Coordinates of C-alpha atoms in Angstrom, one line a residue:
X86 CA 0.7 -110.8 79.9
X87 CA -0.6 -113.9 78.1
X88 CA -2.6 -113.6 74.9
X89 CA -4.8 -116.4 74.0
X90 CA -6.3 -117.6 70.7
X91 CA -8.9 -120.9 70.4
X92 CA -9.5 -122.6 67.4
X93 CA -10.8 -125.7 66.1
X94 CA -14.4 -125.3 66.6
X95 CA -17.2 -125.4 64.3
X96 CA -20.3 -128.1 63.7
X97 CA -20.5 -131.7 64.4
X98 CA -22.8 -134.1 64.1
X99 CA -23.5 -136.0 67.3
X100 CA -21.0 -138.7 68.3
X101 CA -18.7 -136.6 66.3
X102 CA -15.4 -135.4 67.2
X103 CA -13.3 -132.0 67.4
X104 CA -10.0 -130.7 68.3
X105 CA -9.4 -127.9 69.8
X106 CA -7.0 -125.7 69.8
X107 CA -5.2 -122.5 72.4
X108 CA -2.3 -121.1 70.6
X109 CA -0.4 -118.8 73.3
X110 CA 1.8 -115.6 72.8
X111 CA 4.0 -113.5 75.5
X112 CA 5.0 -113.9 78.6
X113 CA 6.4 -117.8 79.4
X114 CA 3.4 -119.9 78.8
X115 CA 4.9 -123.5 79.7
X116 CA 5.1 -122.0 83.3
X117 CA 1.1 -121.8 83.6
X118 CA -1.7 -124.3 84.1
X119 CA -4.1 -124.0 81.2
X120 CA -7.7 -124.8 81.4
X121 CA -11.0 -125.3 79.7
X122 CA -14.0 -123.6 80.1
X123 CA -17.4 -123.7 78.2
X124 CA -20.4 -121.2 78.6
X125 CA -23.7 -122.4 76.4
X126 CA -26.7 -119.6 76.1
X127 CA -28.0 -118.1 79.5
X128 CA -25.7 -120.3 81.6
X129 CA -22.5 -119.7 83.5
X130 CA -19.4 -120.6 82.6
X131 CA -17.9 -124.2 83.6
X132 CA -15.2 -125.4 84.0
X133 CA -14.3 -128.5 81.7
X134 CA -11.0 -129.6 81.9
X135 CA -6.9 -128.4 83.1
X136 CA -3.3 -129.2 82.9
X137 CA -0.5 -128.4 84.5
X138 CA 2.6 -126.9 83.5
X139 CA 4.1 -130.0 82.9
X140 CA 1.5 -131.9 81.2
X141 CA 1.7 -134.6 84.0
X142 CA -1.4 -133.8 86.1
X143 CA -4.8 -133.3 84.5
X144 CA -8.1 -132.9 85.9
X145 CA -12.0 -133.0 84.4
X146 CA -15.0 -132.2 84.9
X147 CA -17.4 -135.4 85.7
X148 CA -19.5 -134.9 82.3
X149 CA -16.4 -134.7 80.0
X150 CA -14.6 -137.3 81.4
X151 CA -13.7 -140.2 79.6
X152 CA -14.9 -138.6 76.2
X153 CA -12.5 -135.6 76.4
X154 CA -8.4 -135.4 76.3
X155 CA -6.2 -131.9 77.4
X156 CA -2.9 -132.0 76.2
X157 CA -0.1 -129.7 76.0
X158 CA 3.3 -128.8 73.2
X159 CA 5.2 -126.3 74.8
X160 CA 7.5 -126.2 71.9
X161 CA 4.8 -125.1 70.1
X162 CA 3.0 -122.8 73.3
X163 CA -0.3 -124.9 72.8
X164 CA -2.8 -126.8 74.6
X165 CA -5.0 -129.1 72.8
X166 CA -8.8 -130.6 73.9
X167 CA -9.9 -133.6 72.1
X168 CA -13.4 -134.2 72.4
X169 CA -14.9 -137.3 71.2
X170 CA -18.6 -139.1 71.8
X171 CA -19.7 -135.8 71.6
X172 CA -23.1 -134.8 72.9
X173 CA -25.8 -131.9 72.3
X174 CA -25.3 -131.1 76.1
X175 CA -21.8 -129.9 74.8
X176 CA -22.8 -127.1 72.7
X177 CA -21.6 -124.5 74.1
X178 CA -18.7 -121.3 73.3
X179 CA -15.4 -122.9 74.6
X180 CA -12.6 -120.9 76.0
X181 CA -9.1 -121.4 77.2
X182 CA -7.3 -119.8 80.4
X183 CA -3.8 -119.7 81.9
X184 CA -3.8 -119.5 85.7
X185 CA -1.3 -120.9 88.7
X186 CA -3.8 -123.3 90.2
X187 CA -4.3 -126.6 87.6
X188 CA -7.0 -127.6 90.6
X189 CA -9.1 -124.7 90.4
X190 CA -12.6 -124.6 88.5
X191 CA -14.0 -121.3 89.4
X192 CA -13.5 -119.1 86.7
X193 CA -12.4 -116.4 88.5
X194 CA -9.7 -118.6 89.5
X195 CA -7.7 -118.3 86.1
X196 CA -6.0 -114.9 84.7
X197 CA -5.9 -114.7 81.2
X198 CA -8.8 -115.8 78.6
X199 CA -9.0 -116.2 75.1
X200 CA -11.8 -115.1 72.9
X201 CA -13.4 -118.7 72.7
X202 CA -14.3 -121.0 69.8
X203 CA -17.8 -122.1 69.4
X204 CA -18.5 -125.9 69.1
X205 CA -22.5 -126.8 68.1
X206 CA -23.1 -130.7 68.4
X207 CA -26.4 -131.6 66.1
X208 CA -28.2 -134.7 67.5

């Protein structure tokens, strides 16, 4: 098993930036994809961006792209989001996932979730 912890969230004003954080512990973390999800209020979960084991393939969602950055240590078991030109459309709770499949954005797609970090973007 993978346990995941997210940190780094918290509340910004619009334009704003954060970095997030997803600290991993157990079994071999730098052989998983990690991804990004987001779930705001009475909507589904969404997928927002991944990476691969390697770091060297990364993939985003069409609203984060450009403004957002996933990166990975695994010396240090961690995957990083940098969000920047944040928006009030990103509010949301933000959660990390380690699957096999860096492609895949259904959320059933990924095994092992953390407890997610809520980001709240003031306009």
């Amino acid at each position: 098993q993978v346990q995941l912890v997210e940190s780094g969230g918290g509340l910004v004003q619009a334009g704003g930036s954060l970095r997030l954080s997803c600290a991993a512990s157990g079994r071999s973390f730098s052989v998983y994809a990690v991804g990004w999800f987001r779930q705001a209020p009475g909507k589904e979960r969404d997928f927002v961006a991944s990476i691969n084991w390697s770091g060297g393939s990364t993939n985003y969602a069409d609203s984060v792209k450009g403004r957002f950055i996933i990166s990975r240590d695994n010396a240090k078991n961690t995957v990083y989001l940098q969000m920047s030109g944040l928006q009030s459309e990103d509010t949301a709770v933000y959660y990390c996932a380690v699957g096999t499949v860096v492609v895949a954005r259904t959320p059933s797609s990924w095994n092992y979730w953390g407890q997610g970090t809520q980001v709240t973007v003031s306009s």
